[in-house]
mmCIF file of C-alpha atoms in Angstrom:
data_model
loop_
_atom_site.group_PDB
_atom_site.id
_atom_site.type_symbol
_atom_site.label_atom_id
_atom_site.label_comp_id
_atom_site.label_asym_id
_atom_site.label_seq_id
_atom_site.Cartn_x
_atom_site.Cartn_y
_atom_site.Cartn_z
ATOM 1 C CA ALA S 1 34.001 -92.586 -3.323
ATOM 2 C CA GLN S 2 35.722 -93.125 -6.622
ATOM 3 C CA SER S 3 34.817 -91.351 -9.836
ATOM 4 C CA VAL S 4 35.447 -92.087 -13.459
ATOM 5 C CA THR S 5 35.931 -89.325 -16.044
ATOM 6 C CA GLN S 6 35.729 -89.951 -19.748
ATOM 7 C CA LEU S 7 37.162 -86.755 -21.100
ATOM 8 C CA ASP S 8 35.480 -86.780 -24.499
ATOM 9 C CA SER S 9 31.770 -87.322 -24.924
ATOM 10 C CA GLN S 10 32.055 -87.619 -28.705
ATOM 11 C CA VAL S 11 34.995 -88.639 -30.893
ATOM 12 C CA PRO S 12 34.633 -88.525 -34.674
ATOM 13 C CA VAL S 13 37.421 -90.189 -36.647
ATOM 14 C CA PHE S 14 37.960 -91.260 -40.231
ATOM 15 C CA GLU S 15 38.100 -94.936 -41.175
ATOM 16 C CA GLU S 16 41.577 -96.486 -40.892
ATOM 17 C CA ALA S 17 42.809 -93.651 -38.642
ATOM 18 C CA PRO S 18 44.050 -94.337 -35.110
ATOM 19 C CA VAL S 19 41.903 -93.462 -32.113
ATOM 20 C CA GLU S 20 42.394 -92.939 -28.393
ATOM 21 C CA LEU S 21 39.487 -92.754 -25.947
ATOM 22 C CA ARG S 22 40.523 -91.285 -22.648
ATOM 23 C CA CYS S 23 39.560 -92.438 -19.155
ATOM 24 C CA ASN S 24 40.762 -91.121 -15.812
ATOM 25 C CA TYR S 25 39.719 -92.305 -12.384
ATOM 26 C CA SER S 26 40.102 -91.078 -8.854
ATOM 27 C CA SER S 27 41.005 -93.743 -6.340
ATOM 28 C CA SER S 28 44.005 -94.386 -4.146
ATOM 29 C CA VAL S 29 43.208 -98.042 -3.506
ATOM 30 C CA SER S 30 43.539 -101.189 -5.523
ATOM 31 C CA VAL S 31 41.528 -100.828 -8.738
ATOM 32 C CA TYR S 32 40.224 -103.103 -11.418
ATOM 33 C CA LEU S 33 39.597 -101.369 -14.724
ATOM 34 C CA PHE S 34 37.277 -102.228 -17.586
ATOM 35 C CA TRP S 35 36.254 -100.993 -21.012
ATOM 36 C CA TYR S 36 32.837 -101.965 -22.310
ATOM 37 C CA VAL S 37 31.320 -101.286 -25.731
ATOM 38 C CA GLN S 38 27.642 -100.705 -26.503
ATOM 39 C CA TYR S 39 26.413 -101.015 -30.080
ATOM 40 C CA PRO S 40 23.119 -99.287 -30.954
ATOM 41 C CA ASN S 41 20.095 -100.785 -29.200
ATOM 42 C CA GLN S 42 22.161 -103.467 -27.497
ATOM 43 C CA GLY S 43 23.522 -104.185 -24.047
ATOM 44 C CA LEU S 44 27.152 -103.655 -23.077
ATOM 45 C CA GLN S 45 29.869 -106.174 -23.807
ATOM 46 C CA LEU S 46 33.373 -106.388 -22.415
ATOM 47 C CA LEU S 47 36.254 -105.154 -24.572
ATOM 48 C CA LEU S 48 39.063 -105.670 -22.083
ATOM 49 C CA LYS S 49 39.934 -105.521 -18.412
ATOM 50 C CA TYR S 50 42.892 -104.913 -16.143
ATOM 51 C CA LEU S 51 43.069 -106.784 -12.836
ATOM 52 C CA SER S 52 46.815 -107.050 -12.239
ATOM 53 C CA GLY S 53 50.074 -107.821 -14.006
ATOM 54 C CA SER S 54 51.100 -106.258 -17.304
ATOM 55 C CA THR S 55 49.871 -102.701 -17.635
ATOM 56 C CA LEU S 56 49.221 -103.116 -21.379
ATOM 57 C CA VAL S 57 46.014 -105.035 -21.909
ATOM 58 C CA LYS S 58 44.835 -106.364 -25.236
ATOM 59 C CA GLY S 59 41.167 -106.877 -25.920
ATOM 60 C CA ILE S 60 38.808 -107.955 -28.645
ATOM 61 C CA ASN S 61 38.486 -106.325 -32.072
ATOM 62 C CA GLY S 62 42.072 -104.977 -32.030
ATOM 63 C CA PHE S 63 41.613 -102.653 -29.047
ATOM 64 C CA GLU S 64 44.175 -102.237 -26.288
ATOM 65 C CA ALA S 65 44.481 -100.111 -23.170
ATOM 66 C CA GLU S 66 47.295 -99.110 -20.866
ATOM 67 C CA PHE S 67 46.981 -98.786 -17.120
ATOM 68 C CA ASN S 68 48.987 -95.826 -15.840
ATOM 69 C CA LYS S 69 48.926 -95.780 -12.053
ATOM 70 C CA SER S 70 50.824 -92.517 -11.645
ATOM 71 C CA GLN S 71 48.428 -90.678 -13.948
ATOM 72 C CA THR S 72 45.377 -92.699 -12.802
ATOM 73 C CA SER S 73 44.439 -93.319 -16.409
ATOM 74 C CA PHE S 74 43.282 -96.236 -18.531
ATOM 75 C CA HIS S 75 43.076 -94.953 -22.099
ATOM 76 C CA LEU S 76 41.713 -97.138 -24.879
ATOM 77 C CA ARG S 77 43.471 -97.234 -28.241
ATOM 78 C CA LYS S 78 43.110 -98.795 -31.656
ATOM 79 C CA PRO S 79 45.658 -98.234 -34.436
ATOM 80 C CA SER S 80 43.170 -98.389 -37.303
ATOM 81 C CA VAL S 81 39.420 -98.127 -36.866
ATOM 82 C CA HIS S 82 36.631 -99.544 -39.008
ATOM 83 C CA ILE S 83 33.118 -98.342 -39.677
ATOM 84 C CA SER S 84 31.902 -101.218 -37.500
ATOM 85 C CA ASP S 85 33.673 -99.720 -34.474
ATOM 86 C CA THR S 86 31.042 -96.978 -34.330
ATOM 87 C CA ALA S 87 29.520 -97.410 -30.879
ATOM 88 C CA GLU S 88 29.503 -95.986 -27.370
ATOM 89 C CA TYR S 89 32.410 -96.927 -25.124
ATOM 90 C CA PHE S 90 32.292 -96.995 -21.349
ATOM 91 C CA CYS S 91 35.171 -97.061 -18.895
ATOM 92 C CA ALA S 92 34.468 -98.614 -15.497
ATOM 93 C CA VAL S 93 36.414 -98.853 -12.245
ATOM 94 C CA SER S 94 35.996 -101.402 -9.470
ATOM 95 C CA VAL S 95 37.336 -100.661 -5.987
ATOM 96 C CA PRO S 96 37.030 -102.465 -2.638
ATOM 97 C CA SER S 97 33.937 -101.589 -0.617
ATOM 98 C CA GLY S 98 33.746 -103.415 2.670
ATOM 99 C CA SER S 99 33.942 -107.120 1.967
ATOM 100 C CA ALA S 100 32.863 -106.651 -1.657
ATOM 101 C CA ARG S 101 33.724 -104.305 -4.492
ATOM 102 C CA GLN S 102 31.959 -101.296 -5.978
ATOM 103 C CA LEU S 103 31.788 -100.663 -9.720
ATOM 104 C CA THR S 104 31.429 -97.187 -11.212
ATOM 105 C CA PHE S 105 30.914 -96.440 -14.904
ATOM 106 C CA GLY S 106 31.977 -93.329 -16.752
ATOM 107 C CA SER S 107 29.467 -91.317 -18.734
ATOM 108 C CA GLY S 108 30.540 -92.822 -22.049
ATOM 109 C CA THR S 109 32.285 -91.748 -25.271
ATOM 110 C CA GLN S 110 30.474 -91.973 -28.562
ATOM 111 C CA LEU S 111 32.936 -93.050 -31.245
ATOM 112 C CA THR S 112 31.776 -92.300 -34.767
ATOM 113 C CA VAL S 113 33.884 -93.654 -37.615
ATOM 114 C CA LEU S 114 33.458 -91.703 -40.835
ATOM 115 C CA PRO S 115 34.023 -93.144 -44.335
ATOM 116 C CA ASN C 1 22.819 -120.493 -24.592
ATOM 117 C CA ALA C 2 20.687 -117.338 -24.513
ATOM 118 C CA GLY C 3 22.912 -115.473 -22.020
ATOM 119 C CA VAL C 4 20.956 -112.750 -20.235
ATOM 120 C CA THR C 5 17.367 -112.145 -21.326
ATOM 121 C CA GLN C 6 15.075 -109.307 -20.325
ATOM 122 C CA THR C 7 11.342 -108.739 -20.725
ATOM 123 C CA PRO C 8 9.669 -106.607 -21.841
ATOM 124 C CA LYS C 9 11.773 -104.781 -24.441
ATOM 125 C CA PHE C 10 9.606 -101.665 -24.333
ATOM 126 C CA GLN C 11 7.023 -100.343 -21.904
ATOM 127 C CA VAL C 12 4.974 -97.185 -21.551
ATOM 128 C CA LEU C 13 3.479 -96.455 -18.124
ATOM 129 C CA LYS C 14 1.400 -93.687 -16.651
ATOM 130 C CA THR C 15 2.575 -91.999 -13.468
ATOM 131 C CA GLY C 16 1.588 -94.114 -10.474
ATOM 132 C CA GLN C 17 1.327 -97.414 -12.308
ATOM 133 C CA SER C 18 3.387 -100.378 -11.236
ATOM 134 C CA MET C 19 5.323 -102.939 -13.238
ATOM 135 C CA THR C 20 7.941 -105.632 -12.928
ATOM 136 C CA LEU C 21 10.942 -106.000 -15.210
ATOM 137 C CA GLN C 22 12.062 -109.590 -15.589
ATOM 138 C CA CYS C 23 15.621 -110.848 -16.047
ATOM 139 C CA ALA C 24 16.979 -114.358 -16.415
ATOM 140 C CA GLN C 25 20.445 -115.814 -17.091
ATOM 141 C CA ASP C 26 21.407 -119.316 -18.117
ATOM 142 C CA MET C 27 25.152 -119.126 -17.392
ATOM 143 C CA ASN C 28 24.920 -120.380 -13.792
ATOM 144 C CA HIS C 29 26.221 -117.035 -12.531
ATOM 145 C CA ASN C 30 26.045 -116.243 -8.840
ATOM 146 C CA SER C 31 25.735 -112.445 -9.064
ATOM 147 C CA MET C 32 23.093 -110.392 -10.827
ATOM 148 C CA TYR C 33 22.623 -106.627 -11.217
ATOM 149 C CA TRP C 34 20.116 -104.014 -12.284
ATOM 150 C CA TYR C 35 21.337 -100.753 -13.852
ATOM 151 C CA ARG C 36 19.668 -97.749 -15.360
ATOM 152 C CA GLN C 37 21.198 -95.806 -18.251
ATOM 153 C CA ASP C 38 20.415 -92.153 -18.780
ATOM 154 C CA PRO C 39 21.919 -89.857 -21.431
ATOM 155 C CA GLY C 40 25.283 -88.442 -20.377
ATOM 156 C CA MET C 41 25.312 -90.352 -17.078
ATOM 157 C CA GLY C 42 26.610 -93.792 -17.974
ATOM 158 C CA LEU C 43 25.194 -96.729 -16.055
ATOM 159 C CA ARG C 44 24.154 -96.455 -12.439
ATOM 160 C CA LEU C 45 23.630 -99.474 -10.241
ATOM 161 C CA ILE C 46 20.146 -99.773 -8.763
ATOM 162 C CA TYR C 47 20.359 -103.102 -6.876
ATOM 163 C CA TYR C 48 22.480 -106.183 -7.006
ATOM 164 C CA SER C 49 22.360 -109.720 -5.729
ATOM 165 C CA ALA C 50 25.671 -111.345 -4.859
ATOM 166 C CA SER C 51 24.071 -114.752 -4.508
ATOM 167 C CA GLU C 52 20.700 -116.465 -4.398
ATOM 168 C CA GLY C 53 18.719 -115.159 -1.447
ATOM 169 C CA THR C 54 20.657 -111.908 -0.989
ATOM 170 C CA THR C 55 20.084 -108.410 -2.355
ATOM 171 C CA ASP C 56 21.817 -105.100 -1.711
ATOM 172 C CA LYS C 57 21.211 -101.483 -2.654
ATOM 173 C CA GLY C 58 23.339 -99.812 -5.258
ATOM 174 C CA GLU C 59 23.794 -96.147 -6.064
ATOM 175 C CA VAL C 60 20.155 -95.264 -6.938
ATOM 176 C CA PRO C 61 17.723 -97.683 -5.190
ATOM 177 C CA ASN C 62 14.932 -95.271 -4.303
ATOM 178 C CA GLY C 63 11.612 -96.134 -5.954
ATOM 179 C CA TYR C 64 12.618 -99.689 -6.792
ATOM 180 C CA ASN C 65 12.431 -103.130 -5.238
ATOM 181 C CA VAL C 66 14.038 -106.382 -6.321
ATOM 182 C CA SER C 67 13.553 -110.093 -5.906
ATOM 183 C CA ARG C 68 16.135 -112.805 -6.504
ATOM 184 C CA LEU C 69 13.600 -115.506 -7.220
ATOM 185 C CA ASN C 70 16.196 -118.234 -7.733
ATOM 186 C CA LYS C 71 19.724 -118.446 -9.112
ATOM 187 C CA ARG C 72 18.523 -117.725 -12.653
ATOM 188 C CA GLU C 73 16.039 -114.900 -12.140
ATOM 189 C CA PHE C 74 16.288 -111.376 -10.757
ATOM 190 C CA SER C 75 13.305 -109.032 -11.097
ATOM 191 C CA LEU C 76 13.012 -105.278 -10.641
ATOM 192 C CA ARG C 77 9.733 -103.747 -9.520
ATOM 193 C CA LEU C 78 8.515 -100.174 -9.785
ATOM 194 C CA GLU C 79 5.676 -99.840 -7.273
ATOM 195 C CA SER C 80 4.529 -96.359 -8.322
ATOM 196 C CA ALA C 81 6.234 -95.174 -11.485
ATOM 197 C CA ALA C 82 7.393 -91.569 -11.827
ATOM 198 C CA PRO C 83 8.547 -89.659 -14.925
ATOM 199 C CA SER C 84 12.061 -89.556 -13.402
ATOM 200 C CA GLN C 85 12.168 -93.327 -13.867
ATOM 201 C CA THR C 86 12.018 -92.975 -17.634
ATOM 202 C CA SER C 87 15.222 -94.706 -18.658
ATOM 203 C CA VAL C 88 16.777 -97.769 -20.238
ATOM 204 C CA TYR C 89 17.172 -100.595 -17.749
ATOM 205 C CA PHE C 90 19.851 -103.235 -18.074
ATOM 206 C CA CYS C 91 20.196 -106.476 -16.217
ATOM 207 C CA ALA C 92 23.642 -108.067 -15.950
ATOM 208 C CA SER C 93 25.202 -111.123 -14.362
ATOM 209 C CA SER C 94 28.672 -112.278 -13.419
ATOM 210 C CA TRP C 95 30.236 -115.437 -12.076
ATOM 211 C CA ARG C 96 31.018 -113.853 -8.728
ATOM 212 C CA GLY C 97 31.564 -110.215 -7.812
ATOM 213 C CA LEU C 98 32.296 -106.923 -9.482
ATOM 214 C CA GLU C 99 35.849 -107.897 -10.369
ATOM 215 C CA GLU C 100 34.420 -110.309 -12.859
ATOM 216 C CA THR C 101 33.256 -109.646 -16.399
ATOM 217 C CA GLN C 102 29.600 -108.694 -16.458
ATOM 218 C CA TYR C 103 27.280 -110.006 -19.156
ATOM 219 C CA PHE C 104 24.452 -107.651 -20.081
ATOM 220 C CA GLY C 105 20.953 -108.203 -21.392
ATOM 221 C CA PRO C 106 19.553 -106.207 -24.326
ATOM 222 C CA GLY C 107 17.759 -103.689 -22.117
ATOM 223 C CA THR C 108 14.206 -102.541 -21.398
ATOM 224 C CA ARG C 109 13.206 -99.094 -22.622
ATOM 225 C CA LEU C 110 10.710 -97.555 -20.174
ATOM 226 C CA LEU C 111 8.753 -94.349 -20.699
ATOM 227 C CA VAL C 112 6.728 -92.983 -17.813
ATOM 228 C CA LEU C 113 4.198 -90.319 -18.784
#
């Protein structure tokens, strides 16, 4: 079974500073990778996803992530954060499971942007 | 276009009581999912329905049952609630399978005393 590790449970950062949220996964088979964001008291919404092709994926709100197969990582980055980026971020990995696919979420990283 | 809606938003139950969480989507999606979210554990899949008329167990199905009533609606039932089922429950849908973007509802916050 695959697992997803988000290495930091909390990341505080000052406004306009860059940020990187780290995600590593354990799987040797074909993976699809996702980053979701959850604002307070809301459901999750997709930031970006990697299915195939270019390893650098651009998402909404200025976020991007790079798929690194050799390091089994999919870190999320933003060059300059805003107060409104304060939220919880979840990495998720989808792998084949029989005729379907299985999706596993990481435990989340709380990003807090400080003024 | 409401997306994914869930009712109720909040619920308090006593141990042993039963309840049904309702979920509906208006995006004509084939697949629907129920997750629970607990602090420090991310989201865990309870049950999913790949298409109307089919349901399958996820990672943590014990203590729950589901019904895919039609293409739009997917309900989650707790027959005899336990304090361990205190959680936030999210319904989601996607066009097809788990390679697709999932669209989440706002969640139901359940407290079992």
